[in-house]
PDB file of C-alpha atoms in Angstrom:
ATOM      1  CA  ILE A  24    -206.530  -4.610-137.989  1.00  0.00           C
ATOM      2  CA  LEU A  25    -205.650  -0.972-137.415  1.00  0.00           C
ATOM      3  CA  GLU A  26    -209.441  -0.410-138.455  1.00  0.00           C
ATOM      4  CA  TYR A  27    -210.339  -2.766-135.607  1.00  0.00           C
ATOM      5  CA  ILE A  28    -207.985  -0.920-133.189  1.00  0.00           C
ATOM      6  CA  ARG A  29    -209.789   2.427-133.864  1.00  0.00           C
ATOM      7  CA  THR A  30    -213.454   0.980-133.477  1.00  0.00           C
ATOM      8  CA  LYS A  31    -212.864  -1.171-130.590  1.00  0.00           C
ATOM      9  CA  GLN A  32    -210.462   1.277-128.759  1.00  0.00           C
ATOM     10  CA  ARG A  33    -207.898  -1.536-128.338  1.00  0.00           C
ATOM     11  CA  SER A  34    -204.213  -0.751-128.433  1.00  0.00           C
ATOM     12  CA  LEU A  35    -201.902  -2.552-130.727  1.00  0.00           C
ATOM     13  CA  HIS A  36    -200.069  -3.835-128.056  1.00  0.00           C
ATOM     14  CA  GLN A  37    -202.947  -5.551-126.369  1.00  0.00           C
ATOM     15  CA  LEU A  38    -203.818  -7.353-129.743  1.00  0.00           C
ATOM     16  CA  LEU A  39    -200.020  -8.594-130.028  1.00  0.00           C
ATOM     17  CA  ASP A  40    -200.053  -9.922-126.635  1.00  0.00           C
ATOM     18  CA  ILE A  41    -203.030 -12.087-127.674  1.00  0.00           C
ATOM     19  CA  ALA A  42    -201.676 -13.143-131.050  1.00  0.00           C
ATOM     20  CA  ARG A  43    -198.657 -12.263-133.364  1.00  0.00           C
ATOM     21  CA  PRO A  44    -198.905 -12.371-137.007  1.00  0.00           C
ATOM     22  CA  GLN A  45    -197.035 -14.807-139.412  1.00  0.00           C
ATOM     23  CA  ILE A  46    -197.927 -12.453-142.544  1.00  0.00           C
ATOM     24  CA  THR A  47    -198.613  -8.828-142.618  1.00  0.00           C
ATOM     25  CA  ILE A  48    -199.713  -6.928-145.553  1.00  0.00           C
ATOM     26  CA  ILE A  49    -199.207  -3.229-145.982  1.00  0.00           C
ATOM     27  CA  THR A  50    -201.062  -1.812-148.815  1.00  0.00           C
ATOM     28  CA  THR A  51    -200.681   1.962-148.754  1.00  0.00           C
ATOM     29  CA  MET A  52    -199.927   4.583-146.056  1.00  0.00           C
ATOM     30  CA  GLU A  53    -200.408   7.540-148.357  1.00  0.00           C
ATOM     31  CA  ASP A  54    -201.972  10.331-146.503  1.00  0.00           C
ATOM     32  CA  ALA A  55    -201.633   8.404-143.474  1.00  0.00           C
ATOM     33  CA  ASP A  56    -200.969  10.028-139.761  1.00  0.00           C
ATOM     34  CA  GLU A  57    -197.641   9.414-137.819  1.00  0.00           C
ATOM     35  CA  ALA A  58    -199.924   7.260-135.406  1.00  0.00           C
ATOM     36  CA  ALA A  59    -200.829   4.918-138.289  1.00  0.00           C
ATOM     37  CA  LEU A  60    -197.376   4.781-139.399  1.00  0.00           C
ATOM     38  CA  ARG A  61    -196.019   3.738-136.035  1.00  0.00           C
ATOM     39  CA  ASP A  62    -198.631   1.192-135.818  1.00  0.00           C
ATOM     40  CA  ALA A  63    -197.855  -0.405-139.206  1.00  0.00           C
ATOM     41  CA  ALA A  64    -194.199  -0.558-138.175  1.00  0.00           C
ATOM     42  CA  LYS A  65    -194.879  -2.251-135.064  1.00  0.00           C
ATOM     43  CA  LEU A  66    -197.138  -5.086-137.148  1.00  0.00           C
ATOM     44  CA  ILE A  67    -194.129  -5.452-139.259  1.00  0.00           C
ATOM     45  CA  HIS A  68    -191.593  -5.418-136.489  1.00  0.00           C
ATOM     46  CA  ALA A  69    -193.656  -8.368-134.617  1.00  0.00           C
ATOM     47  CA  LEU A  70    -193.107 -10.689-137.360  1.00  0.00           C
ATOM     48  CA  PRO A  71    -191.170 -13.652-136.651  1.00  0.00           C
ATOM     49  CA  SER A  72    -187.955 -14.440-138.611  1.00  0.00           C
ATOM     50  CA  ASN A  73    -189.983 -17.143-140.724  1.00  0.00           C
ATOM     51  CA  GLY A  74    -192.869 -14.876-141.229  1.00  0.00           C
ATOM     52  CA  TYR A  75    -193.582 -12.788-144.373  1.00  0.00           C
ATOM     53  CA  ALA A  76    -194.141  -9.254-144.823  1.00  0.00           C
ATOM     54  CA  VAL A  77    -195.987  -8.275-148.126  1.00  0.00           C
ATOM     55  CA  ILE A  78    -195.312  -4.717-148.848  1.00  0.00           C
ATOM     56  CA  ASN A  79    -196.759  -2.079-151.381  1.00  0.00           C
ATOM     57  CA  TYR A  80    -193.289  -1.086-153.522  1.00  0.00           C
ATOM     58  CA  ASP A  81    -194.705   1.761-155.153  1.00  0.00           C
ATOM     59  CA  HIS A  82    -195.206   4.155-151.904  1.00  0.00           C
ATOM     60  CA  PRO A  83    -191.747   5.442-150.215  1.00  0.00           C
ATOM     61  CA  GLU A  84    -193.793   5.188-146.899  1.00  0.00           C
ATOM     62  CA  THR A  85    -194.616   1.625-147.140  1.00  0.00           C
ATOM     63  CA  LEU A  86    -191.155   0.489-148.365  1.00  0.00           C
ATOM     64  CA  GLU A  87    -189.142   1.954-145.752  1.00  0.00           C
ATOM     65  CA  LEU A  88    -191.079  -0.436-143.416  1.00  0.00           C
ATOM     66  CA  LYS A  89    -188.853  -3.222-144.948  1.00  0.00           C
ATOM     67  CA  GLU A  90    -185.987  -1.884-142.506  1.00  0.00           C
ATOM     68  CA  ASN A  91    -188.384  -2.750-139.411  1.00  0.00           C
ATOM     69  CA  THR A  92    -188.408  -6.760-139.802  1.00  0.00           C
ATOM     70  CA  ARG A  93    -186.400  -9.480-139.887  1.00  0.00           C
ATOM     71  CA  ALA A  94    -189.189 -11.616-141.682  1.00  0.00           C
ATOM     72  CA  HIS A  95    -189.137 -12.683-145.459  1.00  0.00           C
ATOM     73  CA  THR A  96    -190.199  -9.449-147.592  1.00  0.00           C
ATOM     74  CA  ILE A  97    -192.210  -9.746-150.823  1.00  0.00           C
ATOM     75  CA  THR A  98    -193.173  -6.492-152.795  1.00  0.00           C
ATOM     76  CA  PHE A  99    -195.786  -5.734-155.050  1.00  0.00           C
ATOM     77  CA  GLY A 100    -196.537  -2.787-157.162  1.00  0.00           C
ATOM     78  CA  CYS A 101    -196.611  -1.253-160.642  1.00  0.00           C
ATOM     79  CA  ASN A 102    -193.067   0.066-160.546  1.00  0.00           C
ATOM     80  CA  GLU A 103    -189.970  -1.836-161.833  1.00  0.00           C
ATOM     81  CA  GLY A 104    -188.224  -3.670-159.005  1.00  0.00           C
ATOM     82  CA  ALA A 105    -191.378  -4.929-157.434  1.00  0.00           C
ATOM     83  CA  ASP A 106    -191.273  -8.796-156.612  1.00  0.00           C
ATOM     84  CA  MET A 107    -194.840  -9.299-157.827  1.00  0.00           C
ATOM     85  CA  ARG A 108    -195.238  -6.498-160.672  1.00  0.00           C
ATOM     86  CA  ILE A 109    -198.424  -5.403-162.022  1.00  0.00           C
ATOM     87  CA  MET A 110    -198.049  -4.654-165.715  1.00  0.00           C
ATOM     88  CA  ASN A 111    -200.249  -3.551-168.762  1.00  0.00           C
ATOM     89  CA  LEU A 112    -203.339  -2.547-166.560  1.00  0.00           C
ATOM     90  CA  GLU A 113    -206.199  -2.005-169.077  1.00  0.00           C
ATOM     91  CA  TYR A 114    -209.779  -0.959-168.541  1.00  0.00           C
ATOM     92  CA  ARG A 115    -212.459  -3.114-170.458  1.00  0.00           C
ATOM     93  CA  ALA A 116    -215.563  -1.979-172.054  1.00  0.00           C
ATOM     94  CA  GLU A 117    -217.618  -3.561-174.662  1.00  0.00           C
ATOM     95  CA  GLU A 118    -219.891  -1.596-177.296  1.00  0.00           C
ATOM     96  CA  THR A 119    -223.479  -2.182-177.148  1.00  0.00           C
ATOM     97  CA  ALA A 120    -225.930  -2.509-180.174  1.00  0.00           C
ATOM     98  CA  ASP A 121    -226.853   1.211-179.989  1.00  0.00           C
ATOM     99  CA  GLY A 122    -223.263   2.401-179.983  1.00  0.00           C
ATOM    100  CA  ALA A 123    -222.887   2.778-176.425  1.00  0.00           C
ATOM    101  CA  TYR A 124    -220.472   1.335-174.054  1.00  0.00           C
ATOM    102  CA  LYS A 125    -220.914  -1.044-171.192  1.00  0.00           C
ATOM    103  CA  PRO A 126    -217.989  -1.256-168.480  1.00  0.00           C
ATOM    104  CA  ILE A 127    -216.706  -4.825-168.137  1.00  0.00           C
ATOM    105  CA  GLY A 128    -213.669  -4.681-165.538  1.00  0.00           C
ATOM    106  CA  ILE A 129    -209.898  -4.442-165.720  1.00  0.00           C
ATOM    107  CA  SER A 130    -207.077  -6.736-166.983  1.00  0.00           C
ATOM    108  CA  CYS A 131    -203.477  -6.825-166.135  1.00  0.00           C
ATOM    109  CA  LYS A 132    -200.503  -9.173-166.042  1.00  0.00           C
ATOM    110  CA  LEU A 133    -198.468 -10.153-162.748  1.00  0.00           C
ATOM    111  CA  HIS A 134    -195.093 -10.945-163.157  1.00  0.00           C
ATOM    112  CA  TYR A 135    -193.101 -12.753-160.389  1.00  0.00           C
ATOM    113  CA  GLY A 136    -189.464 -14.000-161.198  1.00  0.00           C
ATOM    114  CA  ASP A 137    -189.517 -15.641-164.694  1.00  0.00           C
ATOM    115  CA  ASN A 138    -193.225 -16.411-164.564  1.00  0.00           C
ATOM    116  CA  CYS A 139    -195.939 -14.101-165.926  1.00  0.00           C
ATOM    117  CA  ILE A 140    -199.987 -14.726-165.643  1.00  0.00           C
ATOM    118  CA  PRO A 141    -202.805 -12.675-167.271  1.00  0.00           C
ATOM    119  CA  VAL A 142    -205.668 -11.657-164.843  1.00  0.00           C
ATOM    120  CA  ARG A 143    -209.099 -10.735-165.717  1.00  0.00           C
ATOM    121  CA  LEU A 144    -211.415  -8.906-163.076  1.00  0.00           C
ATOM    122  CA  ASP A 145    -214.918  -8.499-164.079  1.00  0.00           C
ATOM    123  CA  GLY A 146    -216.846  -5.804-162.314  1.00  0.00           C
ATOM    124  CA  ALA A 147    -213.764  -4.285-160.753  1.00  0.00           C
ATOM    125  CA  PHE A 148    -212.298  -0.893-161.954  1.00  0.00           C
ATOM    126  CA  GLY A 149    -209.328   1.041-160.856  1.00  0.00           C
ATOM    127  CA  ALA A 150    -205.807   0.111-159.676  1.00  0.00           C
ATOM    128  CA  GLY A 151    -207.101  -0.756-156.304  1.00  0.00           C
ATOM    129  CA  PRO A 152    -208.034  -4.379-157.404  1.00  0.00           C
ATOM    130  CA  ALA A 153    -205.102  -4.919-159.308  1.00  0.00           C
ATOM    131  CA  TYR A 154    -202.932  -3.937-155.940  1.00  0.00           C
ATOM    132  CA  ALA A 155    -205.560  -6.251-153.994  1.00  0.00           C
ATOM    133  CA  ILE A 156    -204.912  -9.127-156.304  1.00  0.00           C
ATOM    134  CA  ALA A 157    -201.118  -8.748-156.445  1.00  0.00           C
ATOM    135  CA  ALA A 158    -201.006  -8.522-152.796  1.00  0.00           C
ATOM    136  CA  ALA A 159    -202.990 -11.526-152.520  1.00  0.00           C
ATOM    137  CA  ALA A 160    -200.724 -13.293-154.988  1.00  0.00           C
ATOM    138  CA  CYS A 161    -197.715 -12.735-152.723  1.00  0.00           C
ATOM    139  CA  VAL A 162    -199.393 -14.274-149.976  1.00  0.00           C
ATOM    140  CA  GLY A 163    -200.381 -17.403-152.363  1.00  0.00           C
ATOM    141  CA  THR A 164    -196.648 -17.609-153.314  1.00  0.00           C
ATOM    142  CA  ALA A 165    -195.558 -17.433-149.496  1.00  0.00           C
ATOM    143  CA  PHE A 166    -197.778 -20.645-148.947  1.00  0.00           C
ATOM    144  CA  GLY A 167    -196.182 -22.163-152.028  1.00  0.00           C
ATOM    145  CA  MET A 168    -198.972 -21.867-154.436  1.00  0.00           C
ATOM    146  CA  ASN A 169    -197.757 -20.985-158.401  1.00  0.00           C
ATOM    147  CA  LEU A 170    -199.072 -18.556-160.463  1.00  0.00           C
ATOM    148  CA  VAL A 171    -201.291 -20.432-162.465  1.00  0.00           C
ATOM    149  CA  ARG A 172    -203.584 -21.676-159.397  1.00  0.00           C
ATOM    150  CA  ILE A 173    -203.245 -18.051-158.172  1.00  0.00           C
ATOM    151  CA  ALA A 174    -204.770 -16.738-161.255  1.00  0.00           C
ATOM    152  CA  GLU A 175    -207.966 -19.205-161.277  1.00  0.00           C
ATOM    153  CA  THR A 176    -208.615 -18.036-157.943  1.00  0.00           C
ATOM    154  CA  THR A 177    -209.080 -14.485-159.178  1.00  0.00           C
ATOM    155  CA  GLN A 178    -212.556 -15.498-160.802  1.00  0.00           C
ATOM    156  CA  TYR A 179    -213.816 -15.231-156.920  1.00  0.00           C
ATOM    157  CA  TYR A 180    -213.004 -11.752-156.723  1.00  0.00           C
ATOM    158  CA  GLN A 181    -215.890  -9.303-155.662  1.00  0.00           C
ATOM    159  CA  THR A 182    -215.917  -5.470-155.557  1.00  0.00           C
ATOM    160  CA  LEU A 183    -216.884  -4.400-152.043  1.00  0.00           C
ATOM    161  CA  PRO A 184    -220.173  -1.992-151.878  1.00  0.00           C
ATOM    162  CA  HIS A 185    -219.567   1.640-152.449  1.00  0.00           C
ATOM    163  CA  ARG A 186    -215.990   1.158-153.545  1.00  0.00           C
ATOM    164  CA  MET A 187    -216.019   1.899-157.332  1.00  0.00           C
ATOM    165  CA  GLN A 188    -219.167  -0.398-157.509  1.00  0.00           C
ATOM    166  CA  LEU A 189    -220.895  -0.722-160.768  1.00  0.00           C
ATOM    167  CA  LEU A 190    -224.716  -0.247-160.804  1.00  0.00           C
ATOM    168  CA  PRO A 191    -226.811  -0.332-163.758  1.00  0.00           C
ATOM    169  CA  GLY A 192    -228.888   2.784-164.359  1.00  0.00           C
ATOM    170  CA  LYS A 193    -231.970   3.822-166.500  1.00  0.00           C
ATOM    171  CA  LYS A 194    -231.495   4.181-170.328  1.00  0.00           C
ATOM    172  CA  GLY A 195    -228.265   2.494-170.723  1.00  0.00           C
ATOM    173  CA  VAL A 196    -226.586   4.743-167.984  1.00  0.00           C
ATOM    174  CA  TYR A 197    -223.833   2.956-165.743  1.00  0.00           C
ATOM    175  CA  LEU A 198    -223.220   4.315-162.394  1.00  0.00           C
ATOM    176  CA  PHE A 199    -219.955   3.881-160.431  1.00  0.00           C
ATOM    177  CA  ASP A 200    -220.591   4.120-156.377  1.00  0.00           C
ATOM    178  CA  ASP A 201    -217.442   5.049-154.803  1.00  0.00           C
ATOM    179  CA  THR A 202    -219.013   6.585-151.827  1.00  0.00           C
ATOM    180  CA  TYR A 203    -217.356   4.617-149.071  1.00  0.00           C
ATOM    181  CA  ASP A 204    -214.749   6.978-147.695  1.00  0.00           C
ATOM    182  CA  ALA A 205    -213.523   9.549-150.347  1.00  0.00           C
ATOM    183  CA  LYS A 206    -209.631  10.344-149.712  1.00  0.00           C
ATOM    184  CA  PRO A 207    -207.299  11.972-152.223  1.00  0.00           C
ATOM    185  CA  LEU A 208    -206.000   8.683-153.554  1.00  0.00           C
ATOM    186  CA  SER A 209    -209.190   7.345-153.974  1.00  0.00           C
ATOM    187  CA  THR A 210    -210.688  10.139-155.600  1.00  0.00           C
ATOM    188  CA  ARG A 211    -207.638  10.437-157.953  1.00  0.00           C
ATOM    189  CA  GLU A 212    -208.061   6.702-159.077  1.00  0.00           C
ATOM    190  CA  ALA A 213    -212.085   7.147-159.481  1.00  0.00           C
ATOM    191  CA  LEU A 214    -211.241   9.998-161.969  1.00  0.00           C
ATOM    192  CA  ASP A 215    -208.630   8.022-163.721  1.00  0.00           C
ATOM    193  CA  VAL A 216    -211.452   5.370-164.212  1.00  0.00           C
ATOM    194  CA  MET A 217    -213.759   7.898-165.658  1.00  0.00           C
ATOM    195  CA  GLU A 218    -211.072   9.330-168.196  1.00  0.00           C
ATOM    196  CA  ALA A 219    -209.861   5.796-169.275  1.00  0.00           C
ATOM    197  CA  LEU A 220    -213.487   4.165-170.101  1.00  0.00           C
ATOM    198  CA  PRO A 221    -215.083   5.047-173.418  1.00  0.00           C
ATOM    199  CA  ALA A 222    -218.368   6.908-173.309  1.00  0.00           C
ATOM    200  CA  ARG A 223    -220.738   9.065-174.740  1.00  0.00           C
ATOM    201  CA  ARG A 224    -220.503  11.326-171.912  1.00  0.00           C
ATOM    202  CA  THR A 225    -219.324  11.249-168.449  1.00  0.00           C
ATOM    203  CA  VAL A 226    -220.509  12.907-165.190  1.00  0.00           C
ATOM    204  CA  CYS A 227    -218.738  13.007-162.017  1.00  0.00           C
ATOM    205  CA  VAL A 228    -220.449  13.993-158.821  1.00  0.00           C
ATOM    206  CA  PHE A 229    -218.857  15.138-155.466  1.00  0.00           C
ATOM    207  CA  GLY A 230    -220.394  15.635-152.435  1.00  0.00           C
ATOM    208  CA  PRO A 231    -221.252  14.249-148.873  1.00  0.00           C
ATOM    209  CA  VAL A 232    -223.511  11.249-148.588  1.00  0.00           C
ATOM    210  CA  PRO A 233    -226.769  11.645-146.500  1.00  0.00           C
TER     211      PRO A 233
END
């Protein structure tokens, strides 16, 4: 919704006059400017008491937004204390016949209360997809879904174009296209993926996209 405001030159007040959210998801506000933080706070504040605020637990900037709402809050993240906690995040690759490696995706576990489910995402790489699935699981929980059913729906997850998108190259080479909109957080995450995946050789290319 914040992206819509920027592209359509609408104010957040105008949109909230049209419709108020029942569920608001705040993923991360790292490197966000003051205007974006204020808009996120307004979205959280606009929730009714029977609504849900789904908030990233791992970033202080987002966690502080809990103080701006009377709605139910569900947090997600990797750190201990998150309601929907991501654990055992691993990068998967398989060895090919010629001794090289083919990237497959990621796997992790989601802990919520006394329940735990394994999640496997093929074609997805980095911590970002795990956070996205955890946030979606929070929404599913708010609607009364159980974790088993939520885990079944993860098979439909697809990586967005140019966001750590795996592309086949020539001669057994695999390319990661992460050219959508590089920021410090996404760049660090991409480098973490390159370091974690086994490979004979890794080449990282930085530069503007024509």
